[in-house]
Amino acid sequence: MSGPDATPRLAALSDVDGRARLPTYRPEDHGTGIVHLGLGAFHRAHQAVATDDALAAKGGDWRICGVSLRSTALAEALAPQNGLYTLIERGTDGTRARVIGSLSRVIANDPAATLTALCDPAVKIVTLTVTEKGYGIDRANGGHDPSHPAVAADLKSPETPSGVLGLLTAALKARRDAGIAPFTVLSCDNLPENGRLLRSGVIGFAGALDTELADFIAAKVAFPSSMVDRITPAATDQTLADAAEATGCVDLAAVETEQFSQWVIEDHFPQGRPAWEAGGAIFVADVTPFERAKLTMLNGTHSMLAYAGFLSGRQLVRDVMGDPALAALVRRHLQDAGQILPPLPGFDVQAYATALEDRFRNPAIAHATYQIAMDGTEKLPQRIFAPAIVALDAGQPMRPFAFATAAWMRYTLGVSDAGEPYALRDPREDEIKQQVQSVPRDADAIRSSLSALPNFIPSQLARSEVWNDAVDDCLDTILTQGMAAAVLAEAHR
Ligand code: CS2
């Protein structure tokens, strides 16, 4: 296929005619050793890039079979390109382009082919970016969540699974039965102790079917945790235009991201791993402090600014940073969130906060507040509620967490201050609507009703008068004065 002006479609490195940097290795010389579940923009801007660096530096059979569990659009773009795509990195000092060669093949919405790929003896690692809601784990208690649609379906037909826990369990079983060593499972989603959590989900799911299998997984399968960080907005026409300009090819799978990239990984890979350190990854014994810093400061502030910003009419994170009152609330959130983190040797919390403000301000990155606002019920527990509990226990300021919660509660009403309706884009959207539709438009009523959502706001908070008063105070101003005025009032408190 070629573009309207007969520009060739990107399909081989030899097609590239432009300034884009090319892999310094021959992709076809390397076998596939990784299956990645969740082939979104984030994976292509992060782990696939670190793997590209690792292949260039140290070689190995570590190319990636990328799996889209549901959508087919991306695979349709990548398959004719033989997995090649352009990464556009937008720094404050300009834009760089490079072609990534680490994806060897793609599978889209094909559970049987996914299971076959997972059972390939050459596969040593399964990595995942399926978003918080994709796992089907009972986040409050650990283990699998039998009410998650994919988990429920896979418990009924475990031989033909299509969800994350079902696929991993079936593949680990088939490998055990065939005498093939288990793969290492590496979650790369923004969840606290993501490896431990995923391990509990897989063991819980397996245990519901076969306790011996669950024991085998508990004893033999490694689930290292990792913290990943790279701000990756959805690709736009500009991304594709920049890729075409840098490669001389039509590339329908191009992705754009910021220059910054961080990956902190627990070093527990019994079957070996790529030399991801060549792509800047840091290997540590315990990821928890890094992940807490990121979830509390970056992601927590992101969620606050997403709700407050979106409802103040700010479409992009950089627009939020250009609004003095919102920018002041971002700074306050970063400061107060930073204060409750346990000290981490070599980690300068002030420098981290300043760097985050700079990243949020990056004029070259168009990161939509509405994109970050998605899936609030999956994000707020680790980003806002867990830090709020620490702050409450330590007698530290918790107003920023109460304000973020109130902003989310206002967002759940599904209509802007100007009367424009919008979709919440949350897996619990129907439940939330039921909770808020049946109560008067009043801070105490809305807060009480949303606090009653099962497995959401921890009881330590929901029972705390100090917390509830603070949320009500913020929410009352937001409801009576509108978000923009409430942001101004909050910034000048
Ligand atoms: C964001 C994250 O969409 C969101 O919820 O907070 O995707 C954030 O951009 C990444 O975690 C940055 O590493």
Short mmCIF file of C-alpha atoms and ligand atoms in Angstrom, two decimals:
data_model
loop_
_atom_site.label_atom_id
_atom_site.label_comp_id
_atom_site.label_asym_id
_atom_site.label_seq_id
_atom_site.Cartn_x
_atom_site.Cartn_y
_atom_site.Cartn_z
CA MET A 1 0.00 0.00 0.00
CA SER A 2 1.21 3.53 -0.57
CA GLY A 3 -0.03 7.01 0.22
CA PRO A 4 -2.03 9.18 -2.17
CA ASP A 5 1.16 10.81 -3.42
CA ALA A 6 2.76 7.37 -4.00
CA THR A 7 4.90 7.68 -0.88
CA PRO A 8 5.86 4.06 -0.07
CA ARG A 9 4.50 2.40 3.05
CA LEU A 10 7.14 1.71 5.70
CA ALA A 11 7.83 -2.04 5.45
CA ALA A 12 11.62 -2.47 5.54
CA LEU A 13 14.50 -0.46 6.93
CA SER A 14 15.78 -0.05 3.39
CA ASP A 15 12.58 1.91 2.57
CA VAL A 16 13.56 4.70 4.93
CA ASP A 17 14.71 7.85 3.23
CA GLY A 18 14.98 10.68 5.71
CA ARG A 19 16.59 11.81 8.92
CA ALA A 20 15.05 9.12 11.16
CA ARG A 21 17.63 7.11 13.10
CA LEU A 22 17.58 3.41 12.19
CA PRO A 23 18.27 0.33 14.31
CA THR A 24 21.97 -0.56 14.24
CA TYR A 25 21.14 -4.29 14.25
CA ARG A 26 19.40 -6.42 11.66
CA PRO A 27 15.99 -7.15 13.16
CA GLU A 28 15.54 -10.39 11.20
CA ASP A 29 18.70 -11.83 12.81
CA HIS A 30 16.97 -11.95 16.22
CA GLY A 31 14.35 -14.43 17.37
CA THR A 32 11.30 -13.66 19.48
CA GLY A 33 11.71 -14.12 23.25
CA ILE A 34 8.96 -11.85 24.60
CA VAL A 35 5.19 -11.79 24.24
CA HIS A 36 3.72 -8.42 25.12
CA LEU A 37 0.03 -8.11 26.03
CA GLY A 38 -1.44 -4.65 25.34
CA LEU A 39 0.08 -3.23 22.19
CA GLY A 40 -0.92 0.39 22.82
CA ALA A 41 1.05 3.58 22.27
CA PHE A 42 2.61 3.33 25.71
CA HIS A 43 4.32 0.00 25.02
CA ARG A 44 5.58 1.21 21.66
CA ALA A 45 7.00 4.37 23.25
CA HIS A 46 8.59 2.60 26.20
CA GLN A 47 9.42 -1.13 26.53
CA ALA A 48 9.70 -1.74 22.77
CA VAL A 49 12.18 1.14 22.61
CA ALA A 50 14.27 -0.12 25.54
CA THR A 51 14.25 -3.55 23.86
CA ASP A 52 15.39 -1.95 20.60
CA ASP A 53 18.30 -0.39 22.54
CA ALA A 54 19.06 -3.74 24.21
CA LEU A 55 19.12 -5.56 20.87
CA ALA A 56 21.45 -2.92 19.43
CA ALA A 57 23.79 -3.07 22.44
CA LYS A 58 23.86 -6.74 23.34
CA GLY A 59 21.82 -8.66 20.74
CA GLY A 60 19.95 -11.79 21.77
CA ASP A 61 16.70 -13.42 20.73
CA TRP A 62 14.56 -10.82 22.42
CA ARG A 63 12.25 -9.45 19.78
CA ILE A 64 8.64 -9.00 20.80
CA CYS A 65 5.42 -10.60 19.64
CA GLY A 66 2.90 -7.81 20.35
CA VAL A 67 -0.67 -8.75 21.22
CA SER A 68 -3.72 -6.48 21.07
CA LEU A 69 -6.23 -8.35 23.20
CA ARG A 70 -9.27 -6.61 21.74
CA SER A 71 -8.71 -3.99 19.06
CA THR A 72 -7.51 -4.85 15.59
CA ALA A 73 -6.75 -1.33 14.32
CA LEU A 74 -3.16 -1.17 15.48
CA ALA A 75 -2.31 -4.64 14.26
CA GLU A 76 -3.79 -3.74 10.89
CA ALA A 77 -1.41 -0.78 10.79
CA LEU A 78 1.65 -2.71 11.99
CA ALA A 79 1.32 -6.01 10.10
CA PRO A 80 1.93 -4.56 6.61
CA GLN A 81 4.86 -2.65 8.12
CA ASN A 82 6.46 -5.89 9.41
CA GLY A 83 6.23 -4.45 12.92
CA LEU A 84 8.32 -1.36 12.04
CA TYR A 85 7.16 2.04 13.24
CA THR A 86 8.53 5.50 13.91
CA LEU A 87 9.01 6.90 17.38
CA ILE A 88 8.75 10.69 17.53
CA GLU A 89 10.41 12.08 20.67
CA ARG A 90 9.41 15.66 21.47
CA GLY A 91 11.87 17.41 23.74
CA THR A 92 12.04 21.08 24.62
CA ASP A 93 15.09 21.28 22.32
CA GLY A 94 13.39 19.80 19.25
CA THR A 95 11.95 16.62 17.82
CA ARG A 96 13.82 13.39 17.08
CA ALA A 97 12.65 10.44 15.05
CA ARG A 98 13.81 6.85 15.10
CA VAL A 99 12.52 3.64 13.59
CA ILE A 100 12.01 0.81 16.06
CA GLY A 101 12.77 -2.76 14.97
CA SER A 102 12.04 -4.78 18.10
CA LEU A 103 8.48 -5.91 17.21
CA SER A 104 8.69 -9.16 15.28
CA ARG A 105 4.98 -9.83 14.79
CA VAL A 106 1.56 -8.75 15.95
CA ILE A 107 -1.57 -10.64 16.97
CA ALA A 108 -4.94 -8.89 17.23
CA ASN A 109 -8.07 -10.08 18.99
CA ASP A 110 -7.09 -13.72 18.45
CA PRO A 111 -7.01 -15.59 21.78
CA ALA A 112 -6.05 -18.94 20.23
CA ALA A 113 -3.04 -17.45 18.42
CA THR A 114 -2.11 -15.60 21.61
CA LEU A 115 -2.15 -18.81 23.63
CA THR A 116 0.01 -20.54 21.01
CA ALA A 117 2.50 -17.66 21.13
CA LEU A 118 2.59 -17.83 24.95
CA CYS A 119 3.40 -21.55 24.79
CA ASP A 120 6.36 -21.12 22.41
CA PRO A 121 9.41 -22.53 24.26
CA ALA A 122 11.51 -19.63 22.87
CA VAL A 123 9.36 -17.17 24.86
CA LYS A 124 11.04 -16.38 28.17
CA ILE A 125 9.20 -13.23 29.28
CA VAL A 126 5.62 -11.96 29.08
CA THR A 127 5.30 -8.21 29.56
CA LEU A 128 1.99 -6.40 30.07
CA THR A 129 0.49 -2.94 29.63
CA VAL A 130 -3.21 -3.70 29.70
CA THR A 131 -4.20 -0.66 31.87
CA GLU A 132 -5.41 -0.91 35.44
CA LYS A 133 -8.84 -2.24 34.47
CA GLY A 134 -7.50 -4.92 32.13
CA TYR A 135 -6.30 -7.39 34.75
CA GLY A 136 -9.38 -8.55 36.64
CA ILE A 137 -7.68 -8.54 40.02
CA ASP A 138 -9.50 -7.94 43.30
CA ARG A 139 -7.52 -4.88 44.24
CA ALA A 140 -8.80 -4.59 47.80
CA ASN A 141 -8.08 -8.18 48.84
CA GLY A 142 -5.75 -9.60 46.19
CA GLY A 143 -6.60 -12.65 44.08
CA HIS A 144 -8.80 -12.69 41.01
CA ASP A 145 -12.03 -10.73 40.70
CA PRO A 146 -14.71 -13.23 39.61
CA SER A 147 -17.05 -10.36 38.67
CA HIS A 148 -14.63 -8.99 36.03
CA PRO A 149 -16.19 -9.90 32.65
CA ALA A 150 -13.06 -11.55 31.17
CA VAL A 151 -12.33 -13.43 34.40
CA ALA A 152 -15.92 -14.67 34.64
CA ALA A 153 -15.86 -15.84 31.00
CA ASP A 154 -12.47 -17.55 31.38
CA LEU A 155 -13.49 -19.35 34.57
CA LYS A 156 -16.33 -20.88 32.55
CA SER A 157 -14.10 -21.96 29.66
CA PRO A 158 -10.51 -22.08 30.93
CA GLU A 159 -9.35 -24.11 27.91
CA THR A 160 -10.17 -21.23 25.55
CA PRO A 161 -9.31 -18.11 27.55
CA SER A 162 -9.31 -14.57 26.20
CA GLY A 163 -8.53 -12.44 29.27
CA VAL A 164 -5.20 -11.72 30.93
CA LEU A 165 -5.46 -14.07 33.94
CA GLY A 166 -7.03 -16.85 31.86
CA LEU A 167 -4.37 -16.66 29.13
CA LEU A 168 -1.44 -16.57 31.54
CA THR A 169 -2.83 -19.46 33.59
CA ALA A 170 -3.61 -21.63 30.56
CA ALA A 171 -0.18 -20.99 29.06
CA LEU A 172 1.65 -21.72 32.32
CA LYS A 173 -0.33 -24.96 32.65
CA ALA A 174 0.39 -26.04 29.06
CA ARG A 175 4.09 -25.27 29.50
CA ARG A 176 4.26 -27.20 32.75
CA ASP A 177 2.50 -30.20 31.17
CA ALA A 178 4.88 -30.10 28.18
CA GLY A 179 7.96 -29.77 30.39
CA ILE A 180 8.73 -26.23 29.15
CA ALA A 181 10.10 -23.79 31.74
CA PRO A 182 7.61 -21.08 32.75
CA PHE A 183 8.06 -17.55 31.44
CA THR A 184 8.70 -14.59 33.72
CA VAL A 185 5.69 -12.26 33.98
CA LEU A 186 6.47 -8.52 34.04
CA SER A 187 3.62 -6.07 34.62
CA CYS A 188 4.34 -2.53 33.40
CA ASP A 189 1.10 -0.86 34.49
CA ASN A 190 0.65 1.93 37.03
CA LEU A 191 -0.45 -0.32 39.87
CA PRO A 192 1.12 -0.54 43.32
CA GLU A 193 3.49 -3.52 43.55
CA ASN A 194 2.25 -4.57 40.15
CA GLY A 195 4.21 -7.85 40.12
CA ARG A 196 2.94 -8.99 43.50
CA LEU A 197 -0.61 -7.97 42.57
CA LEU A 198 -0.54 -9.83 39.27
CA ARG A 199 0.94 -12.88 40.97
CA SER A 200 -1.97 -12.90 43.43
CA GLY A 201 -4.44 -12.58 40.54
CA VAL A 202 -2.95 -15.46 38.55
CA ILE A 203 -2.61 -17.71 41.59
CA GLY A 204 -6.18 -16.87 42.65
CA PHE A 205 -7.52 -17.62 39.17
CA ALA A 206 -5.52 -20.86 38.84
CA GLY A 207 -6.54 -21.92 42.35
CA ALA A 208 -10.22 -21.60 41.45
CA LEU A 209 -9.62 -24.31 38.81
CA ASP A 210 -6.77 -26.47 40.05
CA THR A 211 -4.95 -26.04 43.36
CA GLU A 212 -1.92 -28.02 42.21
CA LEU A 213 -1.46 -25.63 39.31
CA ALA A 214 -1.78 -22.69 41.69
CA ASP A 215 0.93 -24.21 43.93
CA PHE A 216 3.16 -24.77 40.91
CA ILE A 217 2.76 -21.13 39.83
CA ALA A 218 3.40 -19.89 43.37
CA ALA A 219 6.60 -21.93 43.58
CA LYS A 220 8.03 -21.59 40.08
CA VAL A 221 6.91 -18.43 38.31
CA ALA A 222 8.66 -15.07 38.75
CA PHE A 223 6.53 -11.93 38.79
CA PRO A 224 8.98 -9.03 39.19
CA SER A 225 7.48 -5.58 39.79
CA SER A 226 8.40 -2.59 37.67
CA MET A 227 7.81 1.14 37.58
CA VAL A 228 7.51 2.66 34.14
CA ASP A 229 7.40 6.34 33.29
CA ARG A 230 7.02 8.08 29.97
CA ILE A 231 4.25 10.53 29.13
CA THR A 232 2.68 9.29 25.91
CA PRO A 233 -0.23 11.21 24.42
CA ALA A 234 -2.40 9.57 21.79
CA ALA A 235 -0.92 9.87 18.28
CA THR A 236 -2.44 12.54 16.04
CA ASP A 237 -2.28 13.44 12.33
CA GLN A 238 0.74 15.55 13.25
CA THR A 239 2.51 12.44 14.60
CA LEU A 240 1.94 10.63 11.31
CA ALA A 241 2.98 13.70 9.29
CA ASP A 242 6.22 14.03 11.30
CA ALA A 243 6.93 10.32 10.84
CA ALA A 244 6.37 10.57 7.09
CA GLU A 245 8.66 13.56 6.90
CA ALA A 246 11.42 11.78 8.89
CA THR A 247 11.23 8.45 7.04
CA GLY A 248 9.97 9.29 3.56
CA CYS A 249 7.37 6.58 4.15
CA VAL A 250 3.74 6.32 5.15
CA ASP A 251 3.71 5.00 8.73
CA LEU A 252 0.26 4.42 10.19
CA ALA A 253 1.64 3.10 13.48
CA ALA A 254 3.87 6.03 14.43
CA VAL A 255 3.84 7.04 18.06
CA GLU A 256 4.95 10.19 19.85
CA THR A 257 6.25 10.77 23.34
CA GLU A 258 8.38 13.01 25.52
CA GLN A 259 12.17 12.72 25.74
CA PHE A 260 12.14 11.54 29.36
CA SER A 261 11.94 7.80 29.95
CA GLN A 262 12.34 5.79 33.13
CA TRP A 263 12.01 2.09 33.90
CA VAL A 264 12.86 0.67 37.30
CA ILE A 265 12.70 -3.12 37.41
CA GLU A 266 13.03 -5.73 40.13
CA ASP A 267 15.84 -7.93 38.85
CA HIS A 268 14.25 -11.38 38.99
CA PHE A 269 14.35 -13.08 35.60
CA PRO A 270 15.13 -16.81 36.00
CA GLN A 271 15.00 -17.33 32.21
CA GLY A 272 17.24 -14.36 31.42
CA ARG A 273 16.30 -10.98 30.01
CA PRO A 274 17.33 -8.40 27.42
CA ALA A 275 20.02 -5.87 28.38
CA TRP A 276 17.34 -3.27 29.05
CA GLU A 277 19.88 -1.19 30.96
CA ALA A 278 21.14 -0.20 27.49
CA GLY A 279 17.82 1.65 27.15
CA GLY A 280 18.23 3.33 30.53
CA ALA A 281 16.42 0.76 32.72
CA ILE A 282 17.55 0.55 36.32
CA PHE A 283 17.55 -2.84 38.08
CA VAL A 284 16.89 -2.84 41.82
CA ALA A 285 15.97 -5.29 44.56
CA ASP A 286 12.83 -3.37 45.58
CA VAL A 287 10.80 -1.19 43.24
CA THR A 288 8.25 -0.08 45.88
CA PRO A 289 9.76 3.28 46.87
CA PHE A 290 10.21 4.34 43.23
CA GLU A 291 6.72 3.28 42.33
CA ARG A 292 5.21 5.05 45.32
CA ALA A 293 7.01 8.26 44.42
CA LYS A 294 5.73 8.06 40.85
CA LEU A 295 2.15 7.07 41.65
CA THR A 296 1.83 9.66 44.42
CA MET A 297 3.55 12.58 42.75
CA LEU A 298 3.27 12.19 38.97
CA ASN A 299 0.08 10.18 38.63
CA GLY A 300 -1.72 11.68 41.64
CA THR A 301 -1.07 15.20 40.39
CA HIS A 302 -2.06 14.12 36.88
CA SER A 303 -5.45 12.88 38.10
CA MET A 304 -6.07 16.06 40.10
CA LEU A 305 -5.18 18.31 37.17
CA ALA A 306 -7.16 16.13 34.75
CA TYR A 307 -10.48 16.62 36.57
CA ALA A 308 -9.89 20.21 37.67
CA GLY A 309 -8.40 21.11 34.29
CA PHE A 310 -10.96 19.37 32.08
CA LEU A 311 -13.84 20.96 34.00
CA SER A 312 -12.16 24.40 33.78
CA GLY A 313 -12.10 24.06 30.00
CA ARG A 314 -8.37 23.20 29.77
CA GLN A 315 -7.96 20.53 27.14
CA LEU A 316 -4.25 19.81 27.51
CA VAL A 317 -1.89 19.39 30.43
CA ARG A 318 0.26 22.21 29.07
CA ASP A 319 -2.84 24.50 29.07
CA VAL A 320 -3.34 23.62 32.73
CA MET A 321 0.25 24.68 33.39
CA GLY A 322 -0.37 27.96 31.58
CA ASP A 323 -3.22 28.81 33.99
CA PRO A 324 -1.64 30.36 37.11
CA ALA A 325 -4.29 29.10 39.55
CA LEU A 326 -4.23 25.52 38.23
CA ALA A 327 -0.42 25.59 38.09
CA ALA A 328 -0.39 26.65 41.76
CA LEU A 329 -2.59 23.66 42.63
CA VAL A 330 -0.25 21.37 40.68
CA ARG A 331 2.69 22.71 42.70
CA ARG A 332 0.78 22.32 45.97
CA HIS A 333 -0.17 18.75 45.13
CA LEU A 334 3.41 17.84 44.20
CA GLN A 335 4.78 19.42 47.39
CA ASP A 336 2.30 17.81 49.78
CA ALA A 337 2.50 14.45 48.01
CA GLY A 338 6.30 14.60 48.16
CA GLN A 339 6.23 15.27 51.90
CA ILE A 340 4.58 12.01 52.80
CA LEU A 341 6.99 9.77 50.91
CA PRO A 342 9.46 7.78 52.97
CA PRO A 343 13.02 8.99 52.28
CA LEU A 344 14.69 7.17 49.42
CA PRO A 345 18.51 7.44 49.42
CA GLY A 346 19.67 9.32 46.33
CA PHE A 347 16.16 10.56 45.53
CA ASP A 348 15.78 14.34 45.68
CA VAL A 349 12.08 14.95 46.07
CA GLN A 350 12.35 18.67 45.25
CA ALA A 351 14.26 18.01 42.06
CA TYR A 352 11.68 15.38 41.11
CA ALA A 353 8.81 17.85 41.69
CA THR A 354 10.53 20.52 39.60
CA ALA A 355 11.24 18.05 36.81
CA LEU A 356 7.59 16.98 36.82
CA GLU A 357 6.40 20.57 36.48
CA ASP A 358 8.74 20.97 33.51
CA ARG A 359 7.46 17.79 31.92
CA PHE A 360 3.83 18.84 32.40
CA ARG A 361 4.69 22.22 30.86
CA ASN A 362 6.41 20.73 27.78
CA PRO A 363 4.94 22.84 24.94
CA ALA A 364 5.65 20.10 22.38
CA ILE A 365 3.45 17.51 24.08
CA ALA A 366 -0.32 17.66 23.57
CA HIS A 367 -1.53 15.43 26.42
CA ALA A 368 -5.31 15.62 26.82
CA THR A 369 -6.77 16.07 30.31
CA TYR A 370 -9.76 13.99 29.16
CA GLN A 371 -7.37 11.09 28.35
CA ILE A 372 -5.99 11.12 31.91
CA ALA A 373 -9.49 11.54 33.40
CA MET A 374 -10.43 8.09 32.07
CA ASP A 375 -10.88 5.14 34.47
CA GLY A 376 -10.89 7.21 37.67
CA THR A 377 -12.21 4.38 39.84
CA GLU A 378 -9.19 2.30 38.81
CA LYS A 379 -6.67 5.09 39.38
CA LEU A 380 -7.74 7.07 42.44
CA PRO A 381 -7.14 4.35 45.08
CA GLN A 382 -3.35 4.24 44.57
CA ARG A 383 -2.91 7.84 43.39
CA ILE A 384 -5.09 9.77 45.84
CA PHE A 385 -6.61 7.61 48.61
CA ALA A 386 -3.48 5.71 49.69
CA PRO A 387 -1.49 8.96 50.05
CA ALA A 388 -4.47 10.61 51.81
CA ILE A 389 -4.43 7.85 54.44
CA VAL A 390 -0.70 8.34 55.02
CA ALA A 391 -1.21 12.10 55.32
CA LEU A 392 -4.14 11.65 57.70
CA ASP A 393 -2.18 9.24 59.92
CA ALA A 394 0.88 11.49 59.94
CA GLY A 395 -1.06 14.69 60.59
CA GLN A 396 0.24 16.11 57.29
CA PRO A 397 -1.83 18.28 54.94
CA MET A 398 -4.41 16.25 53.09
CA ARG A 399 -6.32 19.10 51.49
CA PRO A 400 -4.82 18.41 48.01
CA PHE A 401 -6.09 14.82 48.13
CA ALA A 402 -9.54 15.98 49.29
CA PHE A 403 -9.62 18.55 46.49
CA ALA A 404 -8.63 15.94 43.88
CA THR A 405 -11.36 13.62 45.18
CA ALA A 406 -13.95 16.41 45.09
CA ALA A 407 -12.90 17.28 41.52
CA TRP A 408 -13.41 13.64 40.49
CA MET A 409 -16.80 13.58 42.25
CA ARG A 410 -17.86 16.67 40.32
CA TYR A 411 -16.61 15.01 37.11
CA THR A 412 -18.88 12.01 37.73
CA LEU A 413 -21.92 14.25 37.11
CA GLY A 414 -21.10 13.93 33.39
CA VAL A 415 -21.94 17.49 32.37
CA SER A 416 -19.68 20.55 32.27
CA ASP A 417 -20.40 23.89 33.95
CA ALA A 418 -21.43 25.12 30.49
CA GLY A 419 -24.01 22.32 30.27
CA GLU A 420 -22.07 20.11 27.80
CA PRO A 421 -22.51 16.37 28.48
CA TYR A 422 -19.49 14.03 28.30
CA ALA A 423 -18.90 10.32 28.84
CA LEU A 424 -17.04 9.41 32.05
CA ARG A 425 -15.15 6.59 30.33
CA ASP A 426 -14.92 4.52 33.48
CA PRO A 427 -15.54 0.77 33.80
CA ARG A 428 -17.94 1.56 36.66
CA GLU A 429 -19.75 4.30 34.74
CA ASP A 430 -23.23 2.75 35.10
CA GLU A 431 -22.83 2.15 38.81
CA ILE A 432 -21.53 5.68 39.35
CA LYS A 433 -24.43 7.20 37.42
CA GLN A 434 -26.90 5.28 39.55
CA GLN A 435 -25.23 6.53 42.72
CA VAL A 436 -25.19 10.19 41.74
CA GLN A 437 -28.46 10.43 39.82
CA SER A 438 -30.55 9.45 42.81
CA VAL A 439 -29.24 12.17 45.14
CA PRO A 440 -29.67 15.96 45.25
CA ARG A 441 -26.93 18.15 43.78
CA ASP A 442 -25.41 18.72 47.17
CA ALA A 443 -21.83 18.09 48.35
CA ASP A 444 -22.67 15.95 51.36
CA ALA A 445 -25.21 13.85 49.42
CA ILE A 446 -22.91 13.25 46.43
CA ARG A 447 -19.89 12.50 48.60
CA SER A 448 -21.83 10.06 50.80
CA SER A 449 -23.33 8.32 47.81
CA LEU A 450 -20.00 7.88 45.98
CA SER A 451 -18.26 6.85 49.21
CA ALA A 452 -20.69 3.93 49.33
CA LEU A 453 -19.36 2.43 46.05
CA PRO A 454 -18.00 -0.97 47.10
CA ASN A 455 -14.21 -1.45 47.01
CA PHE A 456 -13.39 2.12 46.22
CA ILE A 457 -12.87 4.73 48.95
CA PRO A 458 -11.11 2.93 51.83
CA SER A 459 -13.09 2.83 55.05
CA GLN A 460 -10.33 4.69 56.94
CA LEU A 461 -11.19 7.69 54.80
CA ALA A 462 -14.91 7.16 54.37
CA ARG A 463 -15.27 7.02 58.19
CA SER A 464 -13.04 10.03 58.87
CA GLU A 465 -14.88 13.20 59.71
CA VAL A 466 -11.82 15.31 58.95
CA TRP A 467 -11.61 13.78 55.48
CA ASN A 468 -15.31 14.00 54.73
CA ASP A 469 -15.48 17.63 55.88
CA ALA A 470 -12.54 18.55 53.65
CA VAL A 471 -14.06 16.81 50.61
CA ASP A 472 -17.45 18.42 51.26
CA ASP A 473 -15.87 21.84 51.63
CA CYS A 474 -14.08 21.52 48.26
CA LEU A 475 -17.06 19.95 46.51
CA ASP A 476 -19.47 22.56 47.80
CA THR A 477 -17.41 25.38 46.30
CA ILE A 478 -17.04 23.48 43.02
CA LEU A 479 -20.80 22.86 42.81
CA THR A 480 -21.92 26.32 43.80
CA GLN A 481 -19.28 28.46 42.04
CA GLY A 482 -18.19 26.28 39.13
CA MET A 483 -14.81 24.60 38.69
CA ALA A 484 -12.86 27.60 37.35
CA ALA A 485 -13.89 29.79 40.31
CA ALA A 486 -13.30 26.94 42.75
CA VAL A 487 -9.77 26.44 41.39
CA LEU A 488 -9.08 30.13 41.87
CA ALA A 489 -10.44 30.06 45.42
CA GLU A 490 -8.47 26.91 46.25
CA ALA A 491 -5.23 28.37 44.90
CA HIS A 492 -5.67 31.47 47.04
CA ARG A 493 -6.60 29.71 50.27
C1 CS2 B 1 -1.48 9.22 33.21
C2 CS2 B 1 -0.37 8.22 32.90
O1 CS2 B 1 -3.29 8.66 31.80
C3 CS2 B 1 -2.86 8.67 32.96
O2 CS2 B 1 -3.54 8.28 33.90
O3 CS2 B 1 -1.34 9.65 34.54
O4 CS2 B 1 -0.62 7.51 31.74
C4 CS2 B 1 1.00 8.91 32.83
O5 CS2 B 1 1.07 9.76 31.70
C5 CS2 B 1 2.11 7.89 32.75
O6 CS2 B 1 2.03 7.06 33.87
C6 CS2 B 1 3.47 8.59 32.70
O7 CS2 B 1 4.47 7.69 32.89
#
